[in-house]
Short mmCIF file of C-alpha atoms and ligand atoms in Angstrom, two decimals:
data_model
loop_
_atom_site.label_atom_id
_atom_site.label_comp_id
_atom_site.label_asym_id
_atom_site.label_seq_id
_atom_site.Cartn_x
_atom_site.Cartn_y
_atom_site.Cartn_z
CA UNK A 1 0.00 0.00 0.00
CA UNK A 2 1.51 3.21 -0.88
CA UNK A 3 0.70 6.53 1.48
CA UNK A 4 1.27 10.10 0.04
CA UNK A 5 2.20 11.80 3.61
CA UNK A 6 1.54 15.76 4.16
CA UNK A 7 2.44 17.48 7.79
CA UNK A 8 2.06 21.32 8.18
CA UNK A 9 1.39 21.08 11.92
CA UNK A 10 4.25 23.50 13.18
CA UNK A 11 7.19 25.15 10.89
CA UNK A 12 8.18 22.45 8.53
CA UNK A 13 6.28 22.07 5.44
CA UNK A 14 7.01 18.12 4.28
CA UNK A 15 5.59 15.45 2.44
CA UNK A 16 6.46 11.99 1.73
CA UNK A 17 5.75 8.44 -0.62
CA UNK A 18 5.97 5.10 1.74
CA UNK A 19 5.48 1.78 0.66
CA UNK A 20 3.81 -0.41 3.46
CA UNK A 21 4.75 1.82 6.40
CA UNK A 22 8.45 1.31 6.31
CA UNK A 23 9.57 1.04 2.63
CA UNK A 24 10.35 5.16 1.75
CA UNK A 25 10.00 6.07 -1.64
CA UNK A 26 10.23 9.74 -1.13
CA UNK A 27 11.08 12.37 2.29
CA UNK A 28 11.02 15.93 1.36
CA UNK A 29 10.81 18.80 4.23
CA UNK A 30 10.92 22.43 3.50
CA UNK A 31 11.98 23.99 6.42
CA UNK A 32 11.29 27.59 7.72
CA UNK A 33 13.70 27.94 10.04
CA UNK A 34 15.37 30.63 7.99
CA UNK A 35 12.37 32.58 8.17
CA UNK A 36 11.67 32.22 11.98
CA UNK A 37 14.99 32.76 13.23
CA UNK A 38 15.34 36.23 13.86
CA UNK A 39 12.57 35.97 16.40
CA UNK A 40 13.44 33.04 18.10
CA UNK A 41 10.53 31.00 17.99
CA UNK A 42 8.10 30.13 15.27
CA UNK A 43 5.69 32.81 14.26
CA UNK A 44 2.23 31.46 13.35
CA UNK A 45 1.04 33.73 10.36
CA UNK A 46 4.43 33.57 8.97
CA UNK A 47 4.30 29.89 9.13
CA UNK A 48 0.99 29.73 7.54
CA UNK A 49 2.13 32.07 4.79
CA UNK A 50 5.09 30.01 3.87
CA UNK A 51 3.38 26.61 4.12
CA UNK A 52 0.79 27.53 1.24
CA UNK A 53 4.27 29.10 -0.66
CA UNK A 54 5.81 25.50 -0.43
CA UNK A 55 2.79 23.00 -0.16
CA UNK A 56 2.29 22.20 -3.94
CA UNK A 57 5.93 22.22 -4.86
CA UNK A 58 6.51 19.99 -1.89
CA UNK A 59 3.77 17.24 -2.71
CA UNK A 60 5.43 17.52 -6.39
CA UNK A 61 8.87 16.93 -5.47
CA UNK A 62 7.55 13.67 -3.39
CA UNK A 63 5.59 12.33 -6.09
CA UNK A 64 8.44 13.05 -8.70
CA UNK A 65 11.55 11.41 -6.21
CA UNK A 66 9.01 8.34 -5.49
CA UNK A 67 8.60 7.46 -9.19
CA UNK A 68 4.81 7.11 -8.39
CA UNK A 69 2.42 8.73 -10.47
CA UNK A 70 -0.47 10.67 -7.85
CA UNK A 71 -3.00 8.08 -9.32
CA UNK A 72 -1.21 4.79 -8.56
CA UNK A 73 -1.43 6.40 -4.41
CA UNK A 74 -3.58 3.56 -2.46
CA UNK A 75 -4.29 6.87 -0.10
CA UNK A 76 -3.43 10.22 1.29
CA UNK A 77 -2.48 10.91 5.07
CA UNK A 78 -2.49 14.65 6.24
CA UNK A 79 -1.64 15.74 9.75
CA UNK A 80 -4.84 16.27 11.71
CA UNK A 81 -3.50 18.24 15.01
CA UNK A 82 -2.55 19.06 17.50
CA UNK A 83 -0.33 22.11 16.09
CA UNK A 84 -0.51 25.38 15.02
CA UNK A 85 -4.10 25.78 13.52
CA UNK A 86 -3.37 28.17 10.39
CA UNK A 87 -0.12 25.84 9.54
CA UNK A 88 -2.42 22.44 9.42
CA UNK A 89 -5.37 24.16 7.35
CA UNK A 90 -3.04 24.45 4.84
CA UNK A 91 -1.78 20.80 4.96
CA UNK A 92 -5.52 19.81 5.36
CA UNK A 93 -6.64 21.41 2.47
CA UNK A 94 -3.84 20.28 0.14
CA UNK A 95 -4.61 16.91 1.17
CA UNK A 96 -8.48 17.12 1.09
CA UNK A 97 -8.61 18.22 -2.57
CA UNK A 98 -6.43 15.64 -3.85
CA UNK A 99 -8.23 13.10 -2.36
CA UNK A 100 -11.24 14.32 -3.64
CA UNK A 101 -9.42 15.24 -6.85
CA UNK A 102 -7.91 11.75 -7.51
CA UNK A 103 -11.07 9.94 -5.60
CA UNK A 104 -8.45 8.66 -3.04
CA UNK A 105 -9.12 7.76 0.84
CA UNK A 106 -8.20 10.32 3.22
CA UNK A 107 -5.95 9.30 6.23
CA UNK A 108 -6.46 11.90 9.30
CA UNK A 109 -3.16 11.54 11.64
CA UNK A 110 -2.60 12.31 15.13
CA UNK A 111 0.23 14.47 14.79
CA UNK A 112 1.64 12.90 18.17
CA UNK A 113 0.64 9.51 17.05
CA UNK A 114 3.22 10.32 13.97
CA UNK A 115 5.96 10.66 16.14
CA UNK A 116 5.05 7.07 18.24
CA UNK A 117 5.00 5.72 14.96
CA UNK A 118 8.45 6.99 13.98
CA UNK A 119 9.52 4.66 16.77
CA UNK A 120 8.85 1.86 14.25
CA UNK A 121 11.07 3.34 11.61
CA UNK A 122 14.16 2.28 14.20
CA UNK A 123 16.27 -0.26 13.06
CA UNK A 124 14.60 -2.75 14.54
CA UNK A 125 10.64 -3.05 15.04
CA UNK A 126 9.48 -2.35 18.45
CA UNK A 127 7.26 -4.57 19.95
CA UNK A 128 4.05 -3.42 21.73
CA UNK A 129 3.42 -3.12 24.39
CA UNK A 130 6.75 -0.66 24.66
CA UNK A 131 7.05 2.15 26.73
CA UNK A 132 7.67 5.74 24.69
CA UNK A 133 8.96 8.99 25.29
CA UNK A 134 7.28 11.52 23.48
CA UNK A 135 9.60 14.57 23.41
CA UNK A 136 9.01 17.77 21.05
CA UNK A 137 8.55 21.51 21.10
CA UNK A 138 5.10 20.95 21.92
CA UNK A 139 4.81 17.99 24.03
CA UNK A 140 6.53 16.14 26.71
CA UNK A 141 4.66 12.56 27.64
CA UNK A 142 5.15 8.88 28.61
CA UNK A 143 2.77 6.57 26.93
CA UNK A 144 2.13 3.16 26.99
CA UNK A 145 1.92 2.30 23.11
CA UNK A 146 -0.42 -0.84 22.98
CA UNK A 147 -0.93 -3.55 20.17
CA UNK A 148 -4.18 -2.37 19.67
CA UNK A 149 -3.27 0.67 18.72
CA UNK A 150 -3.84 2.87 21.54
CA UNK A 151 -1.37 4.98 23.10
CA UNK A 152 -2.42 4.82 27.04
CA UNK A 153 -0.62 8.70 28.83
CA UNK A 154 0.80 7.74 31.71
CA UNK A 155 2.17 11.26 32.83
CA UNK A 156 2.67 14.64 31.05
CA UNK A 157 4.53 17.49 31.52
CA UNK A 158 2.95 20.19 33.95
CA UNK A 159 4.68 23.38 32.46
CA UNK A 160 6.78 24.02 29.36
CA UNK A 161 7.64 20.77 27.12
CA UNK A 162 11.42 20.17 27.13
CA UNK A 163 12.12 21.55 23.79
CA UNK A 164 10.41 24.80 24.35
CA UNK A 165 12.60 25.13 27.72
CA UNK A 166 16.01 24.33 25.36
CA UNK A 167 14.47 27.13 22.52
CA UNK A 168 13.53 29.66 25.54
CA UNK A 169 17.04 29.01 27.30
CA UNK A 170 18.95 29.57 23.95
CA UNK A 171 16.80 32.18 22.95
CA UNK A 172 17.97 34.07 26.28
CA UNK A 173 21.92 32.71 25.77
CA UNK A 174 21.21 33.99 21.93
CA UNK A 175 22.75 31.13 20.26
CA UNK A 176 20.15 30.15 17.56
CA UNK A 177 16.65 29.04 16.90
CA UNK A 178 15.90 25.65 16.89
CA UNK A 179 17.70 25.98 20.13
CA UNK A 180 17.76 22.32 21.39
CA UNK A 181 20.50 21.86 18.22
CA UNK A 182 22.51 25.08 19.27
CA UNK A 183 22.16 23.61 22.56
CA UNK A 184 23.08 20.11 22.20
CA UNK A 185 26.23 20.91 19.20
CA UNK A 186 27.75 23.35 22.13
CA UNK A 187 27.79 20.79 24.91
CA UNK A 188 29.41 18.07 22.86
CA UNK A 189 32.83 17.46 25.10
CA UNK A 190 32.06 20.08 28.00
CA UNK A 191 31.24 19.61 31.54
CA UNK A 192 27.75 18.54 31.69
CA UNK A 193 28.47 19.12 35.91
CA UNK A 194 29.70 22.41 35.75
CA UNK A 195 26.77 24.28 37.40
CA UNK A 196 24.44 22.06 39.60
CA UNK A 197 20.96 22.91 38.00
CA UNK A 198 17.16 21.82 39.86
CA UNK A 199 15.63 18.56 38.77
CA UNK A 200 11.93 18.88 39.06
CA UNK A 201 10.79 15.41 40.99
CA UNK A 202 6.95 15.04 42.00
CA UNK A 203 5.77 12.53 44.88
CA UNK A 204 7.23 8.77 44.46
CA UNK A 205 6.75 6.92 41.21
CA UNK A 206 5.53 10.32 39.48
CA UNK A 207 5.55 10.39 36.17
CA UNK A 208 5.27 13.95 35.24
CA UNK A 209 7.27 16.58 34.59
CA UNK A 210 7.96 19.97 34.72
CA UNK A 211 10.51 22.09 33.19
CA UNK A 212 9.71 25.70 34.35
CA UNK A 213 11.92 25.30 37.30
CA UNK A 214 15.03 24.78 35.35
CA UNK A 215 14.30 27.05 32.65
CA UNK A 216 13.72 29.53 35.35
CA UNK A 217 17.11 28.84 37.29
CA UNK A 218 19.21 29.12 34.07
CA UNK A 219 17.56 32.51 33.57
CA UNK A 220 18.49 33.61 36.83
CA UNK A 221 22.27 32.31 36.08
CA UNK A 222 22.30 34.88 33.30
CA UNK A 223 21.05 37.60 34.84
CA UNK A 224 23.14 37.09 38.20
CA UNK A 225 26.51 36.07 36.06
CA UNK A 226 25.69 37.43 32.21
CA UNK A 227 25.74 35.28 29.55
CA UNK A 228 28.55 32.83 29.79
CA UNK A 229 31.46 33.45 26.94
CA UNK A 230 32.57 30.50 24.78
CA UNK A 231 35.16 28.74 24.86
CA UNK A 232 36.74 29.95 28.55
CA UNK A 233 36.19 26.59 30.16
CA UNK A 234 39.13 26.15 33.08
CA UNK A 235 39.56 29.99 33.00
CA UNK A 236 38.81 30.29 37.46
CA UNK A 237 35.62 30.97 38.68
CA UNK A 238 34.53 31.07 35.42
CA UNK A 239 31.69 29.40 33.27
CA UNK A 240 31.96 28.85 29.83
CA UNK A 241 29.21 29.10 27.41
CA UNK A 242 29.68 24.91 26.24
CA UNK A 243 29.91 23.98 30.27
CA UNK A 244 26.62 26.01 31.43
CA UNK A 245 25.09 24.75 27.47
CA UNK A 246 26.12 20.75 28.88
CA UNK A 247 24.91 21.60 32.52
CA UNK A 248 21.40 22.92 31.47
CA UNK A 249 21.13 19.96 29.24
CA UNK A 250 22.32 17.29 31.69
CA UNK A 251 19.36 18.52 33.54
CA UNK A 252 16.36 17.81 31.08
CA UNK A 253 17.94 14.30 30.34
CA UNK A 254 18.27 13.27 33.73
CA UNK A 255 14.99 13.58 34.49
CA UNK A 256 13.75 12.12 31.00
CA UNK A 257 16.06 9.29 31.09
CA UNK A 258 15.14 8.59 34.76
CA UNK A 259 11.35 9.02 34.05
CA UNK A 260 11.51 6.32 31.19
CA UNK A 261 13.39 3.55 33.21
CA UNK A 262 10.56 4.06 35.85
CA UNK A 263 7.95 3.93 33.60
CA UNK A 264 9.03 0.24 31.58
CA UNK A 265 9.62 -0.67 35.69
CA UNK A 266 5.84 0.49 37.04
CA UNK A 267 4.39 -1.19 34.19
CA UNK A 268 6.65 -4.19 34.24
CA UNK A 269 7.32 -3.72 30.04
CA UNK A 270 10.90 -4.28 28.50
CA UNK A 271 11.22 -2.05 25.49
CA UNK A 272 11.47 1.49 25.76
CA UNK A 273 11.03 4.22 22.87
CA UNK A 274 12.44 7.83 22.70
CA UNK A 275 10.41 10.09 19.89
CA UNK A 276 9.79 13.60 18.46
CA UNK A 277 12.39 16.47 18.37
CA UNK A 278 14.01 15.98 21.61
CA UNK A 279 14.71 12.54 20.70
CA UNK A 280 17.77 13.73 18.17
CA UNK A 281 19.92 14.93 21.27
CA UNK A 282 23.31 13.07 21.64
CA UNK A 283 23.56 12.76 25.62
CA UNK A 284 19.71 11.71 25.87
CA UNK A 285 20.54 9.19 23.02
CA UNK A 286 23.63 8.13 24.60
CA UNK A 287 22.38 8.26 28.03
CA UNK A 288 19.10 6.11 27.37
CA UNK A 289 21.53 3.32 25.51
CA UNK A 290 23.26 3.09 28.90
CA UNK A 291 20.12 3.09 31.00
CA UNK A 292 18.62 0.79 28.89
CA UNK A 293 21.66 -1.68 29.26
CA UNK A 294 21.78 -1.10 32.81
CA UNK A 295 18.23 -2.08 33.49
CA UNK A 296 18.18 -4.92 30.45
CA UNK A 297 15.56 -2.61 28.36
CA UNK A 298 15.53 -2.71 24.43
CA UNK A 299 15.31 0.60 23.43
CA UNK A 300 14.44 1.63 19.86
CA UNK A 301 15.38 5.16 18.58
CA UNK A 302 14.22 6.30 14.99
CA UNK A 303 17.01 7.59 12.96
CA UNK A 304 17.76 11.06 14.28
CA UNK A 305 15.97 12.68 10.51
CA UNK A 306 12.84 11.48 11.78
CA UNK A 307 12.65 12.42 14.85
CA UNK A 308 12.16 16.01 14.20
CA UNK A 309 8.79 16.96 12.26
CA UNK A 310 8.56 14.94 8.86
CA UNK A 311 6.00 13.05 6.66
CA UNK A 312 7.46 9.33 6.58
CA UNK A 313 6.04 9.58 10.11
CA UNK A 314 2.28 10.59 8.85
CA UNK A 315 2.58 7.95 6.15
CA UNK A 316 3.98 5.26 8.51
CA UNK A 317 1.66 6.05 11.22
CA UNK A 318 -1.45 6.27 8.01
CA UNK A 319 -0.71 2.93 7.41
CA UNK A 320 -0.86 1.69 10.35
CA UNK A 321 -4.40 3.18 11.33
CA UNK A 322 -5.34 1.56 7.82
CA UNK A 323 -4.64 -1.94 8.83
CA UNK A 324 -6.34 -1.44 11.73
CA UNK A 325 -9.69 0.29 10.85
CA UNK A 326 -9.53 0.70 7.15
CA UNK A 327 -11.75 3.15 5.62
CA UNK A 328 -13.65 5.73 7.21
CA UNK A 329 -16.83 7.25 5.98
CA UNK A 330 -17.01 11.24 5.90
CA UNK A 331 -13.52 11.76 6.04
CA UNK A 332 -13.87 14.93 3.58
CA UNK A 333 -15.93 16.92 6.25
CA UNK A 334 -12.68 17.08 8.43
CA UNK A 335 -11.21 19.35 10.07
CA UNK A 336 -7.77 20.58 11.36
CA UNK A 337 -7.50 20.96 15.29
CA UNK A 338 -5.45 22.75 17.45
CA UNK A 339 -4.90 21.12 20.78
O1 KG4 B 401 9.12 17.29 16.95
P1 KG4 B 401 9.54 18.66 16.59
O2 KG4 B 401 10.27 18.85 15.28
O3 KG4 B 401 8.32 19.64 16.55
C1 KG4 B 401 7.28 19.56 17.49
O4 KG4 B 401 6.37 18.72 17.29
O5 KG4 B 401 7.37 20.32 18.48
O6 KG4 B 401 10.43 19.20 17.79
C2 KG4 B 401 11.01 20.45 17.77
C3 KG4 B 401 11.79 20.63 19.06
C4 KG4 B 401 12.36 22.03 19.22
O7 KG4 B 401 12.04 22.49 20.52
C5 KG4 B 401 13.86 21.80 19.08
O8 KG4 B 401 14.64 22.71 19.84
C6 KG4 B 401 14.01 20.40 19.59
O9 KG4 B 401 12.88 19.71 19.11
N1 KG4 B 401 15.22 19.73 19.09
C7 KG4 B 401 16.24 19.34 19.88
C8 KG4 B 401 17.24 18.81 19.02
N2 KG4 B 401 16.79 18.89 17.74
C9 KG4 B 401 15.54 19.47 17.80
N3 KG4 B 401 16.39 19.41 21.20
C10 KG4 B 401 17.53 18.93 21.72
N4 KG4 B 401 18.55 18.43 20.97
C11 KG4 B 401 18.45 18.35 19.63
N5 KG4 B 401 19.43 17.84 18.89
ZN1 ZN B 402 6.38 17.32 16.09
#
């Protein structure tokens, strides 16, 4: 079965061909962040603006690099929410009129559904029931991903998701928008224990989190000290840009890393997942292949390109859905959703 994926939930416009949820024919992503940048953060009208710009050249450049002509598509998948409600109109009217168009059946997708089910684009296949960390701009969950297809919450962050805490921290450091890369590319060989930052931890076997604590600490470290330099790491009494960069990041992957292992434990599962935008950082990469081996998990980790926002994800996930429920009726009445 072969899926034409479309996702316009946030700032990336993409679209993408995949054969049986796994096989990819095609992975294109226009990204915006160019056009966001200067503000440090995405900007909703400006990302609705530029995803009707690139929508139709997008779809086009799939189709062509997948070899498939749009009427040999068995169906089309199009981000549903949650996101950015401007940004998925566009995606969910692209994708409505060529189904309609081409008389093709219209997938809706679960935009965080699209990043469990990037979980099965690891190397190997994850078996459910598998514990996974969802971990994005926008989100920040632990979910029980069953065979059935549902994906059971089991806690939630209570604040700010961790990637909005690394954009918010870098935006204040000024180092760059997305700032979870700027972030994690700085802290590659510095002192991740440089400054001791707070770990949020709720009552025993909690598994939520919160991240406005830390964010809030490493804005008081800048306005108490300035913003670190670069590069002045064993200078005395001095913090370098890369050491306070490792230290605030040692903090969110403590607590996700530690959150995960208690979650497979509680539940008594032994695979664990990491997914969604977060999920490309080295140390929380690195650091859930050691926990895992420590506490005899499999862990499964989809290639770092589709972890961030993508369509192989919407496909994949589309096809899944479709060998579950097939068909359903009415899907031209829907609509895009924000939360
Ligand atoms: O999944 P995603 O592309 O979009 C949402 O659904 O939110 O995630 C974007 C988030 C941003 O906050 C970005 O800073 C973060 O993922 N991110 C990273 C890395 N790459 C992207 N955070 C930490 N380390 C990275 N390497
Ligand atoms: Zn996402």
């Amino acid at each position: 079965m072969v899926i034409l994926g479309i996702e316009t939930s946030c700032d990336e416009t993409a679209a993408a061909v995949v054969r049986d949820g796994k096989e990819i024919l095609s992975n294109v992503i226009a990204s915006q962040v160019p056009v966001h940048s200067p503000y440090g953060g995405v900007v909703p009208e400006l990302a609705s603006r530029k995803h009707l710009e690139y929508i139709i050249p997008v779809v086009e450049k799939a189709l062509a690099d997948s070899s498939i002509g749009a009427k040999e598509l068995d169906a089309i998948a199009v981000t549903q929410g949650p996101g950015l409600v401007g940004a998925l109109l566009v995606g969910v009217s692209a994708a409505k009129a060529m189904a309609y168009a081409l008389d093709k059946p219209l997938i809706p997708v679960n935009h965080l559904n699209g990043h469990i089910q990037a979980a099965f684009l690891s190397d190997d296949m994850p078996q459910e029931p598998f514990i996974c960390l969802v971990v994005s701009g926008g989100h920040t969950a632990l979910y029980r991903v069953d065979a059935d297809g549902n994906n059971v919450l089991l806690g939630a962050t209570r604040d700010d998701a961790a990637g909005e805490a690394f954009d918010k921290v870098a935006k204040i450091l000024g180092i760059g928008y997305p700032g979870g890369v700027a972030i994690d590319r700085l802290a590659v060989g510095a002192d991740p224990r440089a400054i001791r930052f707070p770990r949020s931890r709720f009552e025993k076997d909690s598994l939520e989190f919160s991240f406005s604590g830390l964010k809030t600490a490493a804005a008081n470290f800048i306005r108490t000290h300035g913003v670190p330099a670069p590069g002045c790491a064993g200078e005395a009494g001095s913090i370098s840009l890369e050491d306070f960069a490792a230290s605030f990041q040692e903090a969110v992957v403590d607590v996700l890393v530690e959150k995960t292992i208690a979650a497979a434990r509680q539940c008594g599962l032994s695979g664990i997942a990491a997914v969604g935008g977060v999920a490309a950082n080295g140390r929380l990469r690195a650091r859930l292949g050691e926990a895992a081996v420590l506490s005899d998990l499999r862990l499964y980790l989809p290639p770092v390109r589709f972890c961030t926002d993508n369509a192989v994800m919407i496909a994949a996930a589309a096809y899944r859905t479709w060998q579950r429920v097939g068909q359903q009726p009415g899907m031209l009445e829907l609509d895009a959703f924000s939360r």
